[in-house]
Amino acid sequence: MPAPLRVAVLVSGRGSNLQALIAAQRSGALPIDIVVVASNKPAAEGLRHAQDAGIATVALDATGRRDRAAYDAELFARIAAFTPDLIVLAGFMRVLDAAVLGPWAGRIINIHPSLLPKYPGLHTHQRALDAGDALHGASVHFVTAELDGGPVLACSEIAIETGDDADALAARLLPREHVLLCRCVQWIAEGRVAWQDDRLHFDGAPLTDVLRV
Ligand code: GRF
């Protein structure tokens, strides 16, 4: 059996996606080793989940750090010390400096609560409602310097129902996010995903459409 994929997870808050990864790994469904959980918010609940699970943590407070590039370089140096194979942004609410992303191209993913390329950035649930969309969802994509703009590996869709507000949509989407993120990390851990020649490949063939979970 190949060694488990070494995964670093970055969180800024609640950490429910992190918890889903921890639970899936513990159940034996996910061949990964979460080597570190890092946060820009020392009080992030996600850090506590990691500590409870016996996972190493890095808390690097971004408050008052004016030099974004220097902060990101320090954070990524701390993470790199754990030699992860993959970095997962799971509710990490910062835009990262292009310089730190370069060495991680193809090895860093993010979960975003919209059907990308729709609604990069914030307030995605409200924006889907305001646009009168029939469908909403979450996407997992590889991270580039463009905000929520890297190639999308997979998405999970939900229907928008009459009477939905942003909170209802977020609550209905969250369990789908957990499944989506775990599935994507599993595919990567199993070596089924590659980013070559500017294109995502799945099971050796170029990905022609976003995978649906
Ligand atoms: C999720 O909705 C994720 O898509 C977005 O931030 C939220 C994080 O939730 N990027 P949690 O911290 O994993 O509970």
Short mmCIF file of C-alpha atoms and ligand atoms in Angstrom, two decimals:
data_model
loop_
_atom_site.label_atom_id
_atom_site.label_comp_id
_atom_site.label_asym_id
_atom_site.label_seq_id
_atom_site.Cartn_x
_atom_site.Cartn_y
_atom_site.Cartn_z
CA MET A 1 0.00 0.00 0.00
CA PRO A 2 1.35 3.45 -0.88
CA ALA A 3 2.07 5.81 2.01
CA PRO A 4 -0.90 7.98 2.97
CA LEU A 5 -1.00 11.42 1.39
CA ARG A 6 0.41 14.01 3.77
CA VAL A 7 -2.17 16.79 4.02
CA ALA A 8 -2.01 20.27 5.56
CA VAL A 9 -5.35 21.98 6.21
CA LEU A 10 -5.75 25.76 6.54
CA VAL A 11 -8.77 27.12 8.38
CA SER A 12 -9.97 30.48 9.61
CA GLY A 13 -13.06 29.53 11.58
CA ARG A 14 -15.51 26.78 12.43
CA GLY A 15 -13.62 23.95 10.76
CA SER A 16 -16.51 21.66 9.89
CA ASN A 17 -14.84 20.68 6.61
CA LEU A 18 -11.71 19.83 8.58
CA GLN A 19 -13.82 17.71 10.92
CA ALA A 20 -15.24 15.86 7.92
CA LEU A 21 -11.71 15.10 6.71
CA ILE A 22 -10.66 13.91 10.17
CA ALA A 23 -13.73 11.67 10.46
CA ALA A 24 -13.25 10.20 6.98
CA GLN A 25 -9.59 9.54 7.66
CA ARG A 26 -10.39 7.86 10.96
CA SER A 27 -13.09 5.69 9.41
CA GLY A 28 -10.49 4.35 7.00
CA ALA A 29 -12.22 5.90 3.98
CA LEU A 30 -9.49 8.41 3.29
CA PRO A 31 -5.85 7.34 2.83
CA ILE A 32 -4.39 10.55 4.25
CA ASP A 33 -2.36 11.74 7.17
CA ILE A 34 -3.32 15.26 8.31
CA VAL A 35 0.13 16.46 9.31
CA VAL A 36 -0.76 20.00 10.36
CA VAL A 37 -3.70 22.37 10.68
CA ALA A 38 -2.80 26.04 10.35
CA SER A 39 -4.77 29.21 10.87
CA ASN A 40 -4.46 32.97 10.60
CA LYS A 41 -6.86 33.18 13.57
CA PRO A 42 -5.51 31.82 16.85
CA ALA A 43 -9.08 31.52 18.20
CA ALA A 44 -10.35 29.51 15.23
CA GLU A 45 -12.56 26.64 16.32
CA GLY A 46 -10.87 24.51 13.66
CA LEU A 47 -7.58 24.66 15.58
CA ARG A 48 -9.34 23.21 18.61
CA HIS A 49 -10.75 20.35 16.54
CA ALA A 50 -7.23 19.62 15.34
CA GLN A 51 -5.81 19.68 18.86
CA ASP A 52 -8.60 17.40 20.07
CA ALA A 53 -7.64 14.98 17.29
CA GLY A 54 -3.96 15.12 18.26
CA ILE A 55 -2.95 16.94 15.08
CA ALA A 56 -0.11 19.50 15.12
CA THR A 57 -1.27 23.09 14.76
CA VAL A 58 0.22 26.37 13.61
CA ALA A 59 -1.52 29.56 14.73
CA LEU A 60 -0.03 32.58 13.05
CA ASP A 61 -2.05 35.68 13.85
CA ALA A 62 -2.44 37.91 10.80
CA THR A 63 -3.84 40.79 12.82
CA GLY A 64 -1.71 43.88 12.41
CA ARG A 65 0.55 42.25 9.84
CA ARG A 66 0.69 44.90 7.12
CA ASP A 67 3.15 43.10 4.85
CA ARG A 68 0.89 40.45 3.35
CA ALA A 69 3.65 38.84 1.30
CA ALA A 70 5.91 38.47 4.34
CA TYR A 71 3.07 37.02 6.40
CA ASP A 72 2.16 34.50 3.70
CA ALA A 73 5.80 33.52 3.26
CA GLU A 74 6.13 32.88 7.00
CA LEU A 75 2.90 30.90 7.15
CA PHE A 76 3.86 28.74 4.18
CA ALA A 77 7.36 28.16 5.55
CA ARG A 78 5.79 26.91 8.79
CA ILE A 79 3.48 24.63 6.82
CA ALA A 80 6.22 23.39 4.49
CA ALA A 81 8.19 22.23 7.54
CA PHE A 82 5.60 19.44 7.87
CA THR A 83 6.35 18.33 4.28
CA PRO A 84 2.75 18.02 3.10
CA ASP A 85 1.95 16.57 -0.32
CA LEU A 86 -1.27 18.58 -0.50
CA ILE A 87 -2.55 21.79 1.09
CA VAL A 88 -6.31 22.06 1.57
CA LEU A 89 -7.89 25.47 2.13
CA ALA A 90 -11.05 24.66 4.09
CA GLY A 91 -12.66 27.94 5.07
CA PHE A 92 -9.36 29.83 4.95
CA MET A 93 -10.51 33.40 4.50
CA ARG A 94 -7.44 35.07 3.07
CA VAL A 95 -6.27 35.79 -0.45
CA LEU A 96 -2.80 34.31 -0.80
CA ASP A 97 0.22 35.98 -2.31
CA ALA A 98 1.16 34.61 -5.75
CA ALA A 99 4.77 34.12 -4.65
CA VAL A 100 3.86 31.52 -2.01
CA LEU A 101 1.51 29.69 -4.35
CA GLY A 102 4.07 29.13 -7.12
CA PRO A 103 5.87 26.15 -5.56
CA TRP A 104 2.53 24.57 -4.64
CA ALA A 105 0.90 24.75 -8.07
CA GLY A 106 -1.16 21.60 -8.55
CA ARG A 107 -0.80 20.71 -4.87
CA ILE A 108 -3.20 23.17 -3.22
CA ILE A 109 -6.99 23.06 -3.37
CA ASN A 110 -9.82 25.17 -1.99
CA ILE A 111 -13.49 24.53 -1.28
CA HIS A 112 -15.74 27.39 -2.29
CA PRO A 113 -19.49 27.66 -1.66
CA SER A 114 -20.70 28.40 -5.19
CA LEU A 115 -20.86 26.72 -8.55
CA LEU A 116 -17.69 28.26 -9.95
CA PRO A 117 -17.05 30.18 -12.10
CA LYS A 118 -20.15 31.83 -10.65
CA TYR A 119 -19.68 33.99 -7.58
CA PRO A 120 -16.01 34.00 -6.62
CA GLY A 121 -15.43 35.87 -3.36
CA LEU A 122 -17.92 36.43 -0.56
CA HIS A 123 -21.71 36.29 0.01
CA THR A 124 -22.17 33.50 -2.51
CA HIS A 125 -25.52 32.25 -1.15
CA GLN A 126 -27.11 35.69 -1.28
CA ARG A 127 -25.70 36.32 -4.73
CA ALA A 128 -27.22 33.07 -6.05
CA LEU A 129 -30.58 34.07 -4.54
CA ASP A 130 -30.40 37.62 -5.91
CA ALA A 131 -29.66 36.28 -9.38
CA GLY A 132 -32.74 34.05 -9.25
CA ASP A 133 -30.67 30.91 -9.83
CA ALA A 134 -32.42 27.55 -9.74
CA LEU A 135 -29.22 25.75 -8.73
CA HIS A 136 -26.54 26.49 -6.19
CA GLY A 137 -23.66 24.46 -4.88
CA ALA A 138 -20.05 24.16 -3.88
CA SER A 139 -16.87 23.62 -5.87
CA VAL A 140 -13.42 22.26 -5.19
CA HIS A 141 -10.73 23.87 -7.32
CA PHE A 142 -6.98 24.09 -7.55
CA VAL A 143 -5.68 27.37 -6.22
CA THR A 144 -4.00 29.97 -8.39
CA ALA A 145 -3.27 33.63 -7.76
CA GLU A 146 -6.72 34.49 -9.14
CA LEU A 147 -9.33 34.55 -6.36
CA ASP A 148 -11.41 31.34 -6.57
CA GLY A 149 -10.24 31.19 -10.18
CA GLY A 150 -8.15 28.01 -10.58
CA PRO A 151 -9.35 24.93 -12.46
CA VAL A 152 -12.38 23.27 -10.92
CA LEU A 153 -12.12 19.56 -10.17
CA ALA A 154 -15.64 18.85 -8.91
CA CYS A 155 -18.83 20.40 -7.68
CA SER A 156 -21.92 19.42 -5.74
CA GLU A 157 -25.26 20.96 -6.69
CA ILE A 158 -28.38 21.69 -4.69
CA ALA A 159 -31.71 23.10 -5.85
CA ILE A 160 -32.76 26.52 -4.60
CA GLU A 161 -36.23 26.22 -3.14
CA THR A 162 -38.98 28.80 -2.69
CA GLY A 163 -38.52 30.54 0.64
CA ASP A 164 -34.79 29.84 0.86
CA ASP A 165 -32.68 32.55 2.40
CA ALA A 166 -28.90 32.68 2.56
CA ASP A 167 -28.77 30.91 5.93
CA ALA A 168 -31.03 28.10 4.77
CA LEU A 169 -28.97 27.61 1.63
CA ALA A 170 -25.70 27.60 3.56
CA ALA A 171 -27.05 25.05 6.03
CA ARG A 172 -28.32 22.76 3.29
CA LEU A 173 -25.10 23.03 1.33
CA LEU A 174 -22.67 22.39 4.19
CA PRO A 175 -23.12 18.60 4.47
CA ARG A 176 -22.72 18.41 0.70
CA GLU A 177 -19.46 20.36 0.99
CA HIS A 178 -18.15 17.81 3.46
CA VAL A 179 -18.83 14.92 1.08
CA LEU A 180 -17.43 16.86 -1.88
CA LEU A 181 -14.20 17.81 -0.16
CA CYS A 182 -13.59 14.31 1.18
CA ARG A 183 -14.23 12.80 -2.25
CA CYS A 184 -11.82 15.20 -3.97
CA VAL A 185 -9.09 14.60 -1.41
CA GLN A 186 -9.65 10.86 -1.79
CA TRP A 187 -9.24 11.08 -5.59
CA ILE A 188 -6.03 13.05 -5.16
CA ALA A 189 -4.75 10.63 -2.50
CA GLU A 190 -5.44 7.75 -4.86
CA GLY A 191 -3.36 9.46 -7.55
CA ARG A 192 -6.32 9.85 -9.90
CA VAL A 193 -5.96 13.61 -10.42
CA ALA A 194 -3.20 15.47 -12.22
CA TRP A 195 -2.80 19.02 -13.45
CA GLN A 196 -0.73 18.85 -16.64
CA ASP A 197 -0.32 21.18 -19.59
CA ASP A 198 -2.69 23.69 -17.98
CA ARG A 199 -5.44 21.09 -17.76
CA LEU A 200 -6.84 18.81 -15.11
CA HIS A 201 -6.68 15.11 -15.85
CA PHE A 202 -8.72 12.41 -14.15
CA ASP A 203 -7.81 8.74 -14.44
CA GLY A 204 -5.29 9.64 -17.13
CA ALA A 205 -7.70 11.51 -19.42
CA PRO A 206 -8.20 15.27 -19.73
CA LEU A 207 -11.17 16.42 -17.70
CA THR A 208 -13.76 17.73 -20.16
CA ASP A 209 -16.38 18.61 -17.57
CA VAL A 210 -16.36 19.31 -13.87
CA LEU A 211 -16.92 16.10 -11.88
CA ARG A 212 -20.21 15.96 -9.97
CA VAL A 213 -20.49 14.60 -6.45
C1 GRF B 1 -17.41 26.70 3.84
O1 GRF B 1 -18.67 27.11 3.40
C2 GRF B 1 -16.42 26.76 2.71
O2 GRF B 1 -16.98 26.44 1.47
C3 GRF B 1 -16.02 28.20 2.72
O3 GRF B 1 -15.97 28.55 4.07
C4 GRF B 1 -16.83 27.70 4.82
C5 GRF B 1 -15.98 27.04 5.86
O4 GRF B 1 -16.75 26.27 6.76
N1 GRF B 1 -14.79 28.41 1.99
P1 GRF B 1 -16.02 25.37 7.84
O5 GRF B 1 -15.04 26.29 8.57
O6 GRF B 1 -15.32 24.26 7.14
O7 GRF B 1 -17.10 24.90 8.75
#
